[in-house]
Structures are given as structure tokens and as C-alpha cells.
Amino acid sequence: MKRRTFLTATTASLASTQLAGPAYASGSTAKNYEVVARFWGAMPTGVTVSRRGRVFVNFPRWGDDVPFTVAELRGGKPVAYPDAEVNRQDASDRAGHLQSVQSVVVDPADRLWILDTGSPLFAGSSYGGPKLVAVDLRTDRIVRKILFPPEVVPANSYPNDVRFDLRRGAEGTAFNSGGSNGVIVVDLATGRSWRRLAGHPSVLADERFLPVIDGEPFMVRPAGGEPTYYETGSDGIALSADGTRLYYCPLSSRRLHSVSTDVLADPDATDAEVAATVEDLGFKPMADGLESDDKGRLYGGDLEHNTIWRRSPSGTYRTLARGSDLIWVDTLSVASDRHLYAIANQLNRLSPFHEGKDLRRKPYLLVRLPIDAGRSGSCERPSADRRPRLSRPLGDDIRSGFGRFADPGRLLGLNCGNRSVYNGP
């Protein structure tokens, strides 16, 4: 999630504030979900699950003690992934180390992609920090880095959730929310990225948005200062099952929109052409992350009511899970085991929202619930007329951190069936 609204408060108070005593009751009020893991250390935000059931999580560096920002759960405990060294924060080698990871996603080819904001403590980023990193889950090796240029991810922006469509383009396309309130598109074959919908009304926070969470109006409440509205724009994103629409929402909003991925993925499309394809889909509960399944349904958390909901293709909503311990449902992830996984991390109890007092009560939770569907996305190619035009040939040098390859597709090869993920340069 993009958290620019409490950058100063987080930097000044969260890093130096200790957890307060118990302030809230916990415990499930429904039995239709199970706790997969409990986190007693740093606060997680993201989760993803591989085809073989490996579970990965991430911990952004927002002020907690974060020895590693990406982890695999082994025996129910987080272990640095892919290793401790790459997780070491190093401002002198931003491209070579993970600085502060906001999201982890296993794509339809069963590769782990890591979204590094490059902005610990929301202090701003420099080139090499904001990046996408791909890990081959067969070898646990980093096989790709795509660095975001400053014109796509400015120093004061914060890249957020990411989704992948491997049917689009020569080697697939990534869509990322954030980046100064907009959508970032990445051509995975060339490494080229561009930003769309920047400043469009559909990606902006609702004016004077005032939700009620944990029984009180949710605002930024600095110690010794006046409360202000929590204003965070584009946040959750999800792809439609057929890949033709990207759903998205501001965090400080109860609205849902979608946009054509055909136009988003065209690097030559104008802002006006992209905006012309935006559809207002009306009300949705206040949610952080979004997720989709292979039946065309959307999922999210209702932050004001401690629930997880599902939206049907017709636009109707159904509550799937409710519990007093589902406090701030952050990332959701549909897995191939036909379960929906979700992180509940109590973000609303951070010190910037409570006059410098950190009211989080550990543990943070990873839960899952059964659903009658799998994750959306596949490796089937769209027809030729649906593929966006490539601006340069595949052999061109890309900002990937790996130099020039005669055939980047060989490095990034689709793993649909028995085809290899990584054959070496």
C-alpha cells in the first residue's frame, strides 16, 4: 500500500515507539477460515503461494526491526528468501539488495516476483531501489531485475501491488499500482515501463474520506498535532480472468474502477485514450488489496467491518469470512490449492494514527479460506491482434541489472507445462 500520508509521522515515531499493552480483544467469530501462520516480529503486508504450496511473505521496512524483507514460511516460521545477503539493506548498492519490499507475487509461470519500493521509512527512493526482481523457484536463484527509471517511479512515490499477465506481449506484462497515484505497466521482454492514469480522478482518494475502523473515525493523528484525513490513492489491483480489464481502487475510497489492459499495455497510447476506457463500477467496501479468481470474481477485505468479501461478475457482493482478528486485511492471494490467503496486519493501529502510540497487538496473521476456484491468469497467448506493439527488438539492452542478452526470452522463458524457467545467459 502507498502510505505517503503518514511519511513524516512514521519516520519520526514508529521507529522509536514500543508496542503498547493489550488494547483490543482478538479471536475468530467465524470458523470458515484458518490461521496458517502467526507473526510475532515485524509486520507483514504481502503473501503469495506457489503451485507446489510454498508460501512467501514480505515485511516492508517501515520502522519495525526487519532483518529480512522477503521470507519463505518453513515450518510455520519466516526464513530469509532467497538468502540473507540479498535481504540486507544497503544504500550503497540499491540495485543489488532488497531495500523495502511491499509485495510478492508468484506469476502463472510459477516464478516469484518481488516488488521493492526502494524507500525504507518512506524516505524517498533513488535509481536502483525501486525494482521488480524475479526468482526461479526451482533453483532459488535471482534470474531477473527490472529497475524502474525515475520518470516512472519518482523519488517521492511508492510502488504498490503488482499483477502479471503472461498472455500479453512477447514475454508477458506486469501492472503495478502506485507510482504517484496511477498505474505502472512493464513489458517483461524489454524491461521498458511507463506510467498511466497519473492524477486521473479514478486513482485519487475521495475528498474528506472518513472511514470508521475499530469503532472510531480513522484519521492521521500526530502526537501534539491536529488530526487530518487519511488520503491514499491507487492501491489495490486485480486482473480480470480473460486479461482484458484491470480493476483498481484508491485505498481512501469505497469506489471500484476498471480500465482496458489493451490500451494500458500500448506504450504509444495517449493518456486520453487510456482514460476513455475507464469504467466506474460503483460501490465496494473500503479495501486495501484486491484479488481475482479464474471465474471472474474479485476479492477484498472490508477494513471497516473485519470481513473478507467476494464480488461476482454481475456486481453483487458476498461476505466470505468475518472475525474480530481480521484486522486490516491487506494483501489477498488466490492459490492453486483453491484457497484464498490473506494477511491481517493491524495497520490501522500504527502510531501515526494514535498520537504516537503503537496499539498493534501481536501476532499478525496469515489466514486462508477455501474457495471453489483457482487463480486467474494463464500462459496462453492472446491472438496476434491483441498484442501491443514492441517499441524495440528483444535483443536490445534493458535496464535489468544483467546487461545485454541476445535473447531475453531465453532467460525469462515461460514455464507453462514442462518448459524451463531459466537456462542461463
PDB file of N, CA and C in Angstrom, residues 48 70 101 103-116 131-135 137 143-146 162 164 166 171 174 186 188 412:
ATOM      1  N   THR A  48       2.025 -14.736  -1.054  1.00  0.00           N
ATOM      2  CA  THR A  48       1.778 -15.423  -2.316  1.00  0.00           C
ATOM      3  C   THR A  48       2.152 -16.886  -2.140  1.00  0.00           C
ATOM      4  N   VAL A  70      11.945 -10.153   2.649  1.00  0.00           N
ATOM      5  CA  VAL A  70      11.223 -11.238   1.969  1.00  0.00           C
ATOM      6  C   VAL A  70      11.549 -12.540   2.675  1.00  0.00           C
ATOM      7  N   VAL A 101      10.570  -4.196   0.674  1.00  0.00           N
ATOM      8  CA  VAL A 101       9.667  -4.873  -0.261  1.00  0.00           C
ATOM      9  C   VAL A 101       8.216  -4.707   0.186  1.00  0.00           C
ATOM     10  N   SER A 103       5.520  -6.026  -1.918  1.00  0.00           N
ATOM     11  CA  SER A 103       4.646  -7.057  -2.463  1.00  0.00           C
ATOM     12  C   SER A 103       5.466  -8.209  -3.026  1.00  0.00           C
ATOM     13  N   VAL A 104       4.928  -9.423  -2.895  1.00  0.00           N
ATOM     14  CA  VAL A 104       5.499 -10.611  -3.528  1.00  0.00           C
ATOM     15  C   VAL A 104       4.371 -11.334  -4.263  1.00  0.00           C
ATOM     16  N   VAL A 105       4.658 -11.778  -5.495  1.00  0.00           N
ATOM     17  CA  VAL A 105       3.630 -12.420  -6.316  1.00  0.00           C
ATOM     18  C   VAL A 105       4.260 -13.563  -7.105  1.00  0.00           C
ATOM     19  N   VAL A 106       3.667 -14.755  -7.008  1.00  0.00           N
ATOM     20  CA  VAL A 106       4.042 -15.857  -7.881  1.00  0.00           C
ATOM     21  C   VAL A 106       3.209 -15.747  -9.145  1.00  0.00           C
ATOM     22  N   ASP A 107       3.870 -15.664 -10.306  1.00  0.00           N
ATOM     23  CA  ASP A 107       3.141 -15.465 -11.557  1.00  0.00           C
ATOM     24  C   ASP A 107       2.618 -16.802 -12.096  1.00  0.00           C
ATOM     25  N   PRO A 108       1.824 -16.785 -13.185  1.00  0.00           N
ATOM     26  CA  PRO A 108       1.278 -18.034 -13.728  1.00  0.00           C
ATOM     27  C   PRO A 108       2.338 -19.025 -14.193  1.00  0.00           C
ATOM     28  N   ALA A 109       3.586 -18.578 -14.385  1.00  0.00           N
ATOM     29  CA  ALA A 109       4.681 -19.485 -14.744  1.00  0.00           C
ATOM     30  C   ALA A 109       5.402 -20.015 -13.508  1.00  0.00           C
ATOM     31  N   ASP A 110       4.860 -19.715 -12.325  1.00  0.00           N
ATOM     32  CA  ASP A 110       5.395 -20.192 -11.048  1.00  0.00           C
ATOM     33  C   ASP A 110       6.775 -19.625 -10.736  1.00  0.00           C
ATOM     34  N   ARG A 111       6.968 -18.359 -11.080  1.00  0.00           N
ATOM     35  CA  ARG A 111       8.161 -17.619 -10.661  1.00  0.00           C
ATOM     36  C   ARG A 111       7.766 -16.617  -9.595  1.00  0.00           C
ATOM     37  N   LEU A 112       8.622 -16.401  -8.639  1.00  0.00           N
ATOM     38  CA  LEU A 112       8.364 -15.406  -7.609  1.00  0.00           C
ATOM     39  C   LEU A 112       8.881 -14.050  -8.074  1.00  0.00           C
ATOM     40  N   TRP A 113       7.989 -13.061  -8.087  1.00  0.00           N
ATOM     41  CA  TRP A 113       8.377 -11.680  -8.387  1.00  0.00           C
ATOM     42  C   TRP A 113       8.313 -10.873  -7.095  1.00  0.00           C
ATOM     43  N   ILE A 114       9.333 -10.085  -6.868  1.00  0.00           N
ATOM     44  CA  ILE A 114       9.471  -9.260  -5.668  1.00  0.00           C
ATOM     45  C   ILE A 114       9.413  -7.799  -6.085  1.00  0.00           C
ATOM     46  N   LEU A 115       8.498  -7.044  -5.485  1.00  0.00           N
ATOM     47  CA  LEU A 115       8.388  -5.615  -5.764  1.00  0.00           C
ATOM     48  C   LEU A 115       9.057  -4.835  -4.638  1.00  0.00           C
ATOM     49  N   ASP A 116      10.202  -4.246  -4.950  1.00  0.00           N
ATOM     50  CA  ASP A 116      10.965  -3.460  -3.993  1.00  0.00           C
ATOM     51  C   ASP A 116      10.641  -1.989  -4.206  1.00  0.00           C
ATOM     52  N   LYS A 131      12.291  -1.583  -7.952  1.00  0.00           N
ATOM     53  CA  LYS A 131      12.586  -2.604  -8.957  1.00  0.00           C
ATOM     54  C   LYS A 131      11.675  -3.806  -8.806  1.00  0.00           C
ATOM     55  N   LEU A 132      11.599  -4.586  -9.873  1.00  0.00           N
ATOM     56  CA  LEU A 132      10.998  -5.914  -9.862  1.00  0.00           C
ATOM     57  C   LEU A 132      12.119  -6.931  -9.950  1.00  0.00           C
ATOM     58  N   VAL A 133      12.063  -7.940  -9.097  1.00  0.00           N
ATOM     59  CA  VAL A 133      13.081  -8.979  -9.060  1.00  0.00           C
ATOM     60  C   VAL A 133      12.397 -10.333  -9.219  1.00  0.00           C
ATOM     61  N   ALA A 134      12.872 -11.149 -10.165  1.00  0.00           N
ATOM     62  CA  ALA A 134      12.300 -12.474 -10.401  1.00  0.00           C
ATOM     63  C   ALA A 134      13.228 -13.544  -9.844  1.00  0.00           C
ATOM     64  N   VAL A 135      12.629 -14.533  -9.177  1.00  0.00           N
ATOM     65  CA  VAL A 135      13.377 -15.652  -8.611  1.00  0.00           C
ATOM     66  C   VAL A 135      12.835 -16.949  -9.210  1.00  0.00           C
ATOM     67  N   LEU A 137      11.961 -20.487  -8.818  1.00  0.00           N
ATOM     68  CA  LEU A 137      11.656 -21.292  -7.637  1.00  0.00           C
ATOM     69  C   LEU A 137      12.221 -22.695  -7.710  1.00  0.00           C
ATOM     70  N   VAL A 143      16.906 -14.422 -11.222  1.00  0.00           N
ATOM     71  CA  VAL A 143      17.170 -14.551 -12.650  1.00  0.00           C
ATOM     72  C   VAL A 143      16.849 -13.277 -13.433  1.00  0.00           C
ATOM     73  N   ARG A 144      16.293 -12.273 -12.750  1.00  0.00           N
ATOM     74  CA  ARG A 144      15.942 -11.065 -13.500  1.00  0.00           C
ATOM     75  C   ARG A 144      15.752  -9.902 -12.546  1.00  0.00           C
ATOM     76  N   LYS A 145      16.200  -8.740 -12.954  1.00  0.00           N
ATOM     77  CA  LYS A 145      15.891  -7.497 -12.264  1.00  0.00           C
ATOM     78  C   LYS A 145      15.461  -6.472 -13.292  1.00  0.00           C
ATOM     79  N   ILE A 146      14.398  -5.769 -12.996  1.00  0.00           N
ATOM     80  CA  ILE A 146      13.935  -4.666 -13.840  1.00  0.00           C
ATOM     81  C   ILE A 146      13.896  -3.430 -12.961  1.00  0.00           C
ATOM     82  N   VAL A 162       1.215  -5.635  -7.443  1.00  0.00           N
ATOM     83  CA  VAL A 162       1.587  -5.932  -8.826  1.00  0.00           C
ATOM     84  C   VAL A 162       0.878  -7.204  -9.276  1.00  0.00           C
ATOM     85  N   PHE A 164       0.425  -9.941 -12.932  1.00  0.00           N
ATOM     86  CA  PHE A 164       1.121 -10.364 -14.148  1.00  0.00           C
ATOM     87  C   PHE A 164       0.158 -11.055 -15.109  1.00  0.00           C
ATOM     88  N   LEU A 166       0.883 -13.190 -18.486  1.00  0.00           N
ATOM     89  CA  LEU A 166       1.895 -13.753 -19.376  1.00  0.00           C
ATOM     90  C   LEU A 166       1.341 -14.054 -20.763  1.00  0.00           C
ATOM     91  N   GLU A 171       6.849 -11.676 -23.707  1.00  0.00           N
ATOM     92  CA  GLU A 171       7.152 -12.477 -22.522  1.00  0.00           C
ATOM     93  C   GLU A 171       6.265 -12.121 -21.338  1.00  0.00           C
ATOM     94  N   ALA A 174       3.474  -6.779 -16.752  1.00  0.00           N
ATOM     95  CA  ALA A 174       3.166  -6.557 -15.342  1.00  0.00           C
ATOM     96  C   ALA A 174       2.425  -5.239 -15.198  1.00  0.00           C
ATOM     97  N   VAL A 186       4.698  -2.691 -17.233  1.00  0.00           N
ATOM     98  CA  VAL A 186       6.052  -3.164 -17.510  1.00  0.00           C
ATOM     99  C   VAL A 186       5.994  -4.236 -18.593  1.00  0.00           C
ATOM    100  N   LEU A 188       7.730  -7.189 -19.859  1.00  0.00           N
ATOM    101  CA  LEU A 188       8.716  -8.075 -19.244  1.00  0.00           C
ATOM    102  C   LEU A 188       9.791  -8.527 -20.226  1.00  0.00           C
ATOM    103  N   LEU A 412      13.900 -15.488 -19.488  1.00  0.00           N
ATOM    104  CA  LEU A 412      12.641 -15.317 -18.786  1.00  0.00           C
ATOM    105  C   LEU A 412      11.624 -16.360 -19.199  1.00  0.00           C
TER     106      LEU A 412
END
